[in-house]
Steps between C-alpha positions, in 0.01 A plus 500: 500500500265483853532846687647365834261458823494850685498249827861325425656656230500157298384428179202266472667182334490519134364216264790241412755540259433337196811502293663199432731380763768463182468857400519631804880312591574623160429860608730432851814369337473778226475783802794313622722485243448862446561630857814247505729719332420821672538338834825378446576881410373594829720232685804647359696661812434890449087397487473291802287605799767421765894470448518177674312315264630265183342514197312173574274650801442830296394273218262277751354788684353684195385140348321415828322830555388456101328156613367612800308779287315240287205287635692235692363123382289357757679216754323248710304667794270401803257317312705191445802310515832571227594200266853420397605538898902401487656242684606726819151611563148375591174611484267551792139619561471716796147504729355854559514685848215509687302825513568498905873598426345800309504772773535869574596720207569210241088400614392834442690586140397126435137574540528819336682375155269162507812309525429141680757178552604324170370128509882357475754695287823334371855458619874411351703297682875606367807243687847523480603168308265333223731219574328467854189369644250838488408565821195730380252510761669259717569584895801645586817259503609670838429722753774793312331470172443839344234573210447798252174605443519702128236744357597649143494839371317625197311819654214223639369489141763319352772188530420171637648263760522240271863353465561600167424868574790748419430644861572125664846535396566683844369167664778280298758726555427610886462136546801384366697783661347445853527168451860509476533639826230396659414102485166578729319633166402239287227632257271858490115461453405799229099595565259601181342735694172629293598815244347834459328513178533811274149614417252720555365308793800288638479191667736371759553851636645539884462337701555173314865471521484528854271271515641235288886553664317411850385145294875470409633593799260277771533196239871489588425528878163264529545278193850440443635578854767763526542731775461840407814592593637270296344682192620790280249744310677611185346728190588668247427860420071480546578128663732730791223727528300144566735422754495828671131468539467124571788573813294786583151335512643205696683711770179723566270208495643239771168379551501312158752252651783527247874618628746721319697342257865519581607700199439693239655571176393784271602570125455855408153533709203703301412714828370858344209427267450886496686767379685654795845416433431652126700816569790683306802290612341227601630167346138503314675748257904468550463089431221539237757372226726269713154301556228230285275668730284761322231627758482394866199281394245750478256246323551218745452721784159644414396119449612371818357762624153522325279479786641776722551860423798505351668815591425463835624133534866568304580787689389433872440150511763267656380188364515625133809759569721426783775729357307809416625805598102590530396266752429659827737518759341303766463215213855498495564460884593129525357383200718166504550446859562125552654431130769235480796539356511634115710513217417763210664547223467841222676582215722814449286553179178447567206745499364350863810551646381790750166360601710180570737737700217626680348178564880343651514823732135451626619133560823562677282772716237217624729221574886626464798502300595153602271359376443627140760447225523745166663390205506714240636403142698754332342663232218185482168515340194374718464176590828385349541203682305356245697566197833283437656804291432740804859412641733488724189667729280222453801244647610717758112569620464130507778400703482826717081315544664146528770652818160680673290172444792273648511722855094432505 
């Protein structure tokens, strides 16, 4: 094995595994079959991490956090479209922002990690009825129609936007609970913003996200036509931490000519990449086996992060770290003054919980308690609004989302 780079931490990507595809499934389902029984012990009721649970989410939890520990297989990215797109979504090509809306601090870390616009990057078009004409990038059918604008999790290294994603199973299921409520929302347009690769050297570092959310974002205001407050930002644990700094960027920049979106929606947000919240009784170590999550996403970070020195960004850097208990206090001051209205959500059981605690306080500080609504699931793993066995908290999260979306 490669020593890793002294400049990252990552190891310099290794030659390609050769065994056959065959063998390798056969090695899997053999791993599986022998961890089956043993987990089943451990979902008995005296072994389960938390009291409220059922044998069924015990079971999940420990046979998601043994997936997410192997290499996860590689999805559709930027570089081109999905295939097998189902009936209630479309595909769309996106145009690239122009290096004019690339100002202030996103300019300089721009120029400084060598990042520069993508030529077009894809989009999924999700809508509420296959059995409907797809509006895709159609104008708006009124004046009151609302839009989601979705960016997946996955750490920025991983996941994809494409609609058969596991991570696009928030956008079916917030759009068919919204819906419900709320006729104004009609479909969600998912972004494949550009991914951090995992080597020595990444590509794709920040600022690309940033840069590529912008794309997203102005499309639906130039291109298709909605106003932006007509349009929702929502994420997903690194996709929140997206929407954090898209809102961010487009509040401090008003001379880039893009409004604030009316709302924002985010999934337990990724807002420490450091370490500060890794303290003795700290949800880092009382959740560590009530979670999939096994690290705060050391790896990832240090990739996103490549160009910049990474202690200093991930402990006093806003843009990387918004909840870190290291930033300096006159970064904290007002640091998301002029942010619509939000809706988070955290789980009882999950190992961000306090940076995500941090974060919601720092929120409520800026712009007030009005206008900032906490749910927290009891006992819930991160980012369980994506799993259908993470319940009744998934349901109740998604109708608590659908009431806040409805007074919009």
């Amino acid at each position: 094995m490669s020593d890793p780079d002294p400049r990252t931490g990552l190891i310099p990507t290794a030659e390609p595994d050769e065994t056959p595809y065959s063998f390798q499934m056969f090695k899997t389902i053999l791993g599986l079959f022998i961890r089956l029984p043993i987990w089943l012990f451990f979902s008995l009721k005296p072994f389960r991490p938390r009291a409220s649970w059922g044998w069924k989410k015990a079971f999940n939890v420990q046979l998601v956090r043994h997936m997410l520990g192997k290499p996860l297989p590689k999805g559709p990215d930027h570089r081109a479209l999905a295939i097998d797109i189902p009936p209630n979504a479309t595909a769309v090509w996106i145009k690239g922002i122009n290096e004019s809306l690339i100002q202030g601090d996103l300019a300089k870390y721009a120029l400084q990690a060598n990042v520069t616009p993508a030529s077009r990057i894809p989009g999924y078009w999700s809508h509420t009825s296959p059995s409907k004409p797809l509006l895709s990038s159609s104008p708006p059918i009124n004046a009151d129609e609302k839009v989601i604008l979705f960016f997946h999790g996955g750490g920025y290294v991983n996941m994809s936007a494409a609609p058969n994603d596991p991570t696009q199973g928030i956008v079916r299921s917030t759009l068919a609970f919204i819906a419900a409520q709320s006729p104004n929302l009609k479909r969600v347009l998912s972004l494949e913003y550009r991914l951090t690769t995992l080597e020595a050297y990444p590509k794709n570092p920040f600022p690309a996200s940033i840069i590529d959310a912008l794309a997203g974002y102005s499309y639906l205001i130039d291109e298709v036509g909605f106003k932006p407050q007509n349009i929702v930002l929502m994420g997903d644990s690194a996709g929140a931490h997206l929407v954090v700094n898209l809102t961010r960027y487009i509040i401090q920049t008003p001379s880039i000519g893009l409004g604030v979106p009316g709302g924002l929606i985010l999934h337990s947000p990724w807002v420490d990449f450091g370490k500060s919240h890794e303290r003795p009784g700290t949800s880092h170590e009382t959740c560590k086996d009530s979670d999939y999550v096994v690290s705060q996403g050391d790896t990832a970070a240090k990739a996103v992060a490549a160009p910049f020195d990474f202690d200093t960004v991930v402990n006093s850097d806003s843009w990387f770290s918004p909840a870190s208990l290291s930033l300096p206090k006159e970064s904290i001051k007002g640091l998301f003054e002029g942010f619509p209205k939000t809706f988070i959500t955290a789980g009882g059981g999950e190992r961000l919980l306090d940076p995500i605690k941090t974060f919601e306080a720092r929120l409520v500080e800026s712009i007030g308690r009005e206008k900032v609504v906490y749910y927290q699931g009891l006992d819930a793993v991160h980012d369980f609004v994506m799993f259908p066995w993470a319940e009744p908290e998934r349901t109740e999260a998604l109708e608590a989302c659908a009431h806040w979306f409805a007074g919009l």
